[in-house]
Short mmCIF file of N, CA, C and O in Angstrom, two decimals:
data_model
loop_
_atom_site.label_atom_id
_atom_site.label_comp_id
_atom_site.label_asym_id
_atom_site.label_seq_id
_atom_site.Cartn_x
_atom_site.Cartn_y
_atom_site.Cartn_z
N LEU A 1395 59.37 67.98 83.86
CA LEU A 1395 57.95 68.03 83.38
C LEU A 1395 57.68 69.20 83.87
O LEU A 1395 57.97 69.91 85.20
N PRO A 1396 57.15 70.15 83.31
CA PRO A 1396 56.92 71.70 83.56
C PRO A 1396 55.50 71.45 84.90
O PRO A 1396 55.02 70.33 84.79
N GLU A 1397 55.83 72.52 85.79
CA GLU A 1397 54.70 72.58 86.80
C GLU A 1397 53.57 73.01 86.05
O GLU A 1397 53.51 73.87 85.21
N ARG A 1398 52.27 72.85 86.57
CA ARG A 1398 51.02 73.21 86.43
C ARG A 1398 50.79 74.64 87.12
O ARG A 1398 51.42 75.09 88.05
N LYS A 1399 49.99 75.54 86.43
CA LYS A 1399 49.71 76.53 86.93
C LYS A 1399 49.13 76.85 88.39
O LYS A 1399 48.22 75.66 88.81
N GLY A 1400 49.69 77.53 89.27
CA GLY A 1400 49.52 77.69 90.55
C GLY A 1400 50.49 76.92 91.39
O GLY A 1400 50.16 76.73 92.72
N SER A 1401 51.37 76.36 91.16
CA SER A 1401 52.22 75.49 91.58
C SER A 1401 52.84 76.32 92.74
O SER A 1401 53.27 77.34 92.19
N MET A 1402 53.21 75.98 94.25
CA MET A 1402 54.08 76.77 94.62
C MET A 1402 55.60 76.39 94.84
O MET A 1402 56.35 76.61 95.97
N ARG A 1403 56.06 75.72 94.06
CA ARG A 1403 57.41 75.31 94.06
C ARG A 1403 58.13 76.46 93.72
O ARG A 1403 58.35 76.94 92.40
N VAL A 1404 59.10 77.11 94.69
CA VAL A 1404 59.58 78.33 94.37
C VAL A 1404 61.21 77.87 93.95
O VAL A 1404 61.66 78.45 93.17
N ARG A 1405 61.52 76.86 94.51
CA ARG A 1405 62.90 76.46 94.36
C ARG A 1405 62.85 74.71 94.06
O ARG A 1405 61.82 74.14 94.27
N LEU A 1406 63.38 74.42 93.07
CA LEU A 1406 63.47 72.79 92.64
C LEU A 1406 64.04 72.09 94.04
O LEU A 1406 63.56 70.93 93.90
N THR A 1407 64.22 72.60 94.84
CA THR A 1407 64.43 71.85 96.47
C THR A 1407 62.96 71.70 97.04
O THR A 1407 63.19 70.90 98.19
N ASP A 1408 62.17 72.64 96.50
CA ASP A 1408 61.19 72.39 97.41
C ASP A 1408 60.16 71.48 96.76
O ASP A 1408 60.38 70.75 95.74
N ILE A 1409 58.85 71.11 97.61
CA ILE A 1409 58.10 70.26 96.94
C ILE A 1409 56.72 70.78 97.07
O ILE A 1409 56.36 71.42 98.23
N SER A 1410 55.52 70.33 96.19
CA SER A 1410 54.29 71.12 96.59
C SER A 1410 53.34 70.09 95.84
O SER A 1410 52.78 70.39 94.79
N PRO A 1411 53.01 69.03 96.05
CA PRO A 1411 52.24 68.18 95.59
C PRO A 1411 50.72 68.50 95.63
O PRO A 1411 49.76 68.39 94.63
N ASP A 1412 50.38 69.29 96.41
CA ASP A 1412 48.76 69.66 96.51
C ASP A 1412 48.66 71.04 96.33
O ASP A 1412 47.79 72.02 96.47
N GLY A 1413 49.61 71.70 95.61
CA GLY A 1413 49.75 73.43 95.56
C GLY A 1413 50.34 74.00 97.04
O GLY A 1413 50.13 75.21 97.12
N VAL A 1414 50.73 73.73 98.06
CA VAL A 1414 51.11 74.02 99.23
C VAL A 1414 52.57 73.72 99.19
O VAL A 1414 53.14 72.70 99.29
N ARG A 1415 53.36 74.80 99.36
CA ARG A 1415 54.86 74.66 99.51
C ARG A 1415 55.59 74.15 100.57
O ARG A 1415 54.96 74.38 101.75
N ILE A 1416 56.26 72.89 100.94
CA ILE A 1416 56.91 72.20 101.53
C ILE A 1416 58.17 72.30 101.49
O ILE A 1416 59.14 71.95 100.17
N VAL A 1417 59.39 72.91 102.51
CA VAL A 1417 60.60 72.83 102.37
C VAL A 1417 61.34 71.60 103.06
O VAL A 1417 60.64 71.74 104.56
N VAL A 1418 62.00 71.07 102.52
CA VAL A 1418 62.84 69.79 103.37
C VAL A 1418 64.07 70.10 103.53
O VAL A 1418 64.71 70.82 102.18
N ASN A 1419 64.91 69.81 104.44
CA ASN A 1419 66.27 70.04 104.39
C ASN A 1419 66.88 68.70 103.99
O ASN A 1419 67.04 67.59 104.58
N TRP A 1420 67.29 68.81 102.54
CA TRP A 1420 67.51 67.27 102.00
C TRP A 1420 69.13 67.15 102.57
O TRP A 1420 69.22 66.04 102.18
N GLU A 1421 69.74 67.97 102.77
CA GLU A 1421 71.32 67.49 103.59
C GLU A 1421 71.09 66.91 104.58
O GLU A 1421 71.64 65.78 104.71
N LYS A 1422 69.79 66.67 105.11
CA LYS A 1422 69.80 66.18 106.70
C LYS A 1422 68.91 64.77 106.24
O LYS A 1422 68.54 64.06 107.16
N PHE A 1423 68.63 64.55 105.08
CA PHE A 1423 67.65 63.11 104.86
C PHE A 1423 68.67 61.90 104.16
O PHE A 1423 69.03 61.88 103.09
N VAL A 1424 69.10 61.65 104.92
CA VAL A 1424 70.41 60.67 105.08
C VAL A 1424 69.76 59.02 105.21
O VAL A 1424 68.77 59.10 105.49
N ARG A 1425 70.87 58.44 104.91
CA ARG A 1425 70.36 56.90 104.77
C ARG A 1425 69.76 56.65 106.00
O ARG A 1425 70.24 56.87 107.33
N GLY A 1426 68.70 55.96 106.27
CA GLY A 1426 67.74 55.48 107.41
C GLY A 1426 66.83 56.85 107.91
O GLY A 1426 66.17 56.21 108.68
N ALA A 1427 66.82 58.16 107.35
CA ALA A 1427 65.92 58.85 107.55
C ALA A 1427 64.56 58.90 106.85
O ALA A 1427 64.38 57.86 105.73
N SER A 1428 63.47 59.25 107.25
CA SER A 1428 62.32 59.43 106.85
C SER A 1428 61.72 60.93 107.00
O SER A 1428 62.20 61.74 107.83
N VAL A 1429 60.75 60.97 105.83
CA VAL A 1429 60.05 62.29 105.95
C VAL A 1429 58.65 61.71 105.59
O VAL A 1429 58.13 61.02 104.87
N PHE A 1430 57.67 62.47 106.51
CA PHE A 1430 56.18 62.51 106.26
C PHE A 1430 55.77 63.25 105.35
O PHE A 1430 55.84 64.75 106.03
N ILE A 1431 55.24 63.84 104.52
CA ILE A 1431 54.37 64.71 103.65
C ILE A 1431 53.31 64.68 103.59
O ILE A 1431 52.54 63.44 103.00
N PRO A 1432 52.51 65.46 104.29
CA PRO A 1432 50.99 65.60 104.21
C PRO A 1432 50.33 65.92 103.06
O PRO A 1432 50.77 66.76 102.40
N CYS A 1433 49.35 64.96 102.15
CA CYS A 1433 49.20 65.57 100.69
C CYS A 1433 48.09 64.50 100.52
O CYS A 1433 47.83 63.33 100.90
N ILE A 1434 47.19 64.81 99.50
CA ILE A 1434 46.44 64.02 99.10
C ILE A 1434 47.04 63.23 97.70
O ILE A 1434 46.92 62.23 97.56
N ASN A 1435 47.87 64.27 97.01
CA ASN A 1435 48.34 63.50 95.29
C ASN A 1435 49.50 63.12 96.13
O ASN A 1435 50.72 63.39 95.92
N THR A 1436 49.57 61.52 96.63
CA THR A 1436 51.03 60.93 97.13
C THR A 1436 52.01 60.87 96.09
O THR A 1436 53.00 60.76 96.34
N LYS A 1437 51.43 60.31 94.58
CA LYS A 1437 52.34 60.02 93.34
C LYS A 1437 53.25 61.21 93.21
O LYS A 1437 54.48 61.05 92.75
N LYS A 1438 52.24 62.22 92.86
CA LYS A 1438 53.27 63.59 92.68
C LYS A 1438 53.97 64.22 93.76
O LYS A 1438 54.98 64.76 93.55
N ALA A 1439 53.70 63.76 95.09
CA ALA A 1439 54.52 64.08 96.14
C ALA A 1439 56.14 63.04 96.05
O ALA A 1439 57.00 63.72 96.25
N VAL A 1440 55.60 61.84 95.79
CA VAL A 1440 56.90 61.16 95.47
C VAL A 1440 57.92 61.78 94.49
O VAL A 1440 59.12 61.54 94.29
N ASP A 1441 57.18 61.84 93.16
CA ASP A 1441 57.85 62.56 92.12
C ASP A 1441 58.52 63.54 92.33
O ASP A 1441 59.92 64.22 92.23
N HIS A 1442 58.24 64.67 93.37
CA HIS A 1442 58.79 65.86 93.51
C HIS A 1442 60.12 65.86 94.57
O HIS A 1442 60.83 66.46 94.45
N ILE A 1443 59.64 64.66 95.68
CA ILE A 1443 60.86 64.08 96.47
C ILE A 1443 61.89 63.72 95.70
O ILE A 1443 63.00 64.16 95.59
N LEU A 1444 61.75 62.59 94.94
CA LEU A 1444 62.77 62.26 94.11
C LEU A 1444 63.33 63.49 92.98
O LEU A 1444 64.95 63.55 93.18
N ASP A 1445 62.75 64.45 92.58
CA ASP A 1445 63.07 65.75 91.73
C ASP A 1445 64.04 66.51 92.60
O ASP A 1445 65.21 66.70 92.56
N ALA A 1446 63.64 66.67 93.75
CA ALA A 1446 64.22 67.86 94.93
C ALA A 1446 65.40 67.13 95.44
O ALA A 1446 66.49 68.03 95.42
N SER A 1447 65.50 66.20 95.80
CA SER A 1447 66.38 65.22 96.65
C SER A 1447 67.42 64.52 95.68
O SER A 1447 68.48 64.52 96.31
N GLU A 1448 67.40 64.47 94.19
CA GLU A 1448 68.24 64.24 93.28
C GLU A 1448 68.59 62.72 93.52
O GLU A 1448 69.63 61.98 93.37
N LEU A 1449 67.32 61.85 94.08
CA LEU A 1449 67.29 60.36 94.32
C LEU A 1449 66.93 60.01 93.51
O LEU A 1449 66.09 60.21 92.67
N THR A 1450 66.98 58.20 93.30
CA THR A 1450 66.14 57.71 92.43
C THR A 1450 65.32 56.70 93.27
O THR A 1450 65.66 56.73 94.47
N LYS A 1451 64.46 56.18 92.45
CA LYS A 1451 63.58 55.24 93.08
C LYS A 1451 63.91 54.09 93.73
O LYS A 1451 63.32 53.73 94.87
N SER A 1452 65.17 53.59 93.53
CA SER A 1452 65.60 52.63 94.30
C SER A 1452 66.66 53.13 95.70
O SER A 1452 66.98 52.28 96.32
N ASP A 1453 66.85 54.25 95.41
CA ASP A 1453 67.27 54.90 96.76
C ASP A 1453 66.39 55.17 98.12
O ASP A 1453 66.71 55.55 99.40
N ILE A 1454 65.00 55.00 97.77
CA ILE A 1454 64.08 55.05 98.73
C ILE A 1454 62.74 54.01 98.43
O ILE A 1454 62.82 53.21 97.88
N THR A 1455 62.06 53.93 99.81
CA THR A 1455 60.76 53.16 99.92
C THR A 1455 60.03 54.26 100.36
O THR A 1455 60.15 54.99 100.87
N GLN A 1456 58.41 54.13 100.03
CA GLN A 1456 57.52 54.72 100.34
C GLN A 1456 56.08 53.92 101.09
O GLN A 1456 56.04 52.84 100.72
N ARG A 1457 55.50 54.74 101.55
CA ARG A 1457 54.21 54.08 102.06
C ARG A 1457 53.14 55.18 102.51
O ARG A 1457 53.32 56.30 103.05
N VAL A 1458 52.12 54.91 101.57
CA VAL A 1458 50.81 55.64 101.73
C VAL A 1458 50.40 55.57 103.18
O VAL A 1458 50.08 54.59 103.42
N CYS A 1459 49.97 56.36 104.00
CA CYS A 1459 49.52 56.56 105.38
C CYS A 1459 48.92 57.48 106.05
O CYS A 1459 49.02 58.53 105.29
N VAL A 1460 47.96 57.29 106.95
CA VAL A 1460 47.48 58.19 107.84
C VAL A 1460 48.60 58.36 109.35
O VAL A 1460 48.81 57.47 109.74
N GLU A 1461 49.05 59.78 109.46
CA GLU A 1461 49.85 59.95 110.63
C GLU A 1461 49.11 61.41 111.31
O GLU A 1461 49.01 62.05 110.61
N GLY A 1462 48.89 61.07 112.56
CA GLY A 1462 48.34 62.15 113.30
C GLY A 1462 46.99 62.70 112.82
O GLY A 1462 46.71 63.78 112.97
N GLY A 1463 46.47 61.81 112.31
CA GLY A 1463 45.09 62.19 111.31
C GLY A 1463 45.13 62.92 110.06
O GLY A 1463 44.28 63.48 109.48
N LYS A 1464 46.45 62.59 109.58
CA LYS A 1464 46.73 63.42 108.46
C LYS A 1464 46.91 62.42 107.11
O LYS A 1464 47.87 61.55 107.39
N TYR A 1465 46.23 62.37 106.07
CA TYR A 1465 46.80 61.36 105.08
C TYR A 1465 48.02 62.02 104.45
O TYR A 1465 48.05 63.23 104.00
N GLY A 1466 48.87 61.11 104.01
CA GLY A 1466 50.14 61.38 103.19
C GLY A 1466 50.94 60.34 102.84
O GLY A 1466 50.05 59.10 102.66
N VAL A 1467 52.33 60.39 102.64
CA VAL A 1467 53.14 59.65 102.15
C VAL A 1467 54.46 59.67 103.19
O VAL A 1467 54.80 60.71 103.39
N ARG A 1468 54.85 58.23 103.78
CA ARG A 1468 56.16 58.58 104.32
C ARG A 1468 57.16 58.05 103.43
O ARG A 1468 57.08 56.78 102.94
N VAL A 1469 58.23 58.61 103.28
CA VAL A 1469 59.38 58.27 102.39
C VAL A 1469 60.40 57.99 103.48
O VAL A 1469 60.91 58.84 104.18
N TRP A 1470 61.30 56.91 103.30
CA TRP A 1470 62.65 56.21 103.86
C TRP A 1470 63.81 56.26 102.86
O TRP A 1470 63.43 55.89 101.68
N ARG A 1471 64.78 56.94 103.10
CA ARG A 1471 65.71 56.70 102.22
C ARG A 1471 66.47 55.68 102.59
O ARG A 1471 67.03 55.42 104.06
N ILE A 1472 66.96 54.63 101.88
CA ILE A 1472 67.78 53.30 101.97
C ILE A 1472 68.89 53.27 101.59
O ILE A 1472 69.55 52.15 101.52
N ALA A 1473 68.97 54.13 100.29
CA ALA A 1473 70.59 54.05 100.06
C ALA A 1473 71.42 55.59 100.14
O ALA A 1473 70.74 56.43 100.26
#
């Protein structure tokens, strides 16, 4: 899917669900690891994570939550 104007994804391994670039070291996102992405657009965040990490929906589980007073999505790699 083409990115909307104003997207801050510089590389395909970056994510930017709300227009703020977030860089994750996907090599360290091993089975059992998790990452919290603070964002409003949680669906777009999960889509970017799947695209950037080259994982499938069956490889992860996710939960929309508030952590440290910030709304976002936590994603765990399960496979």
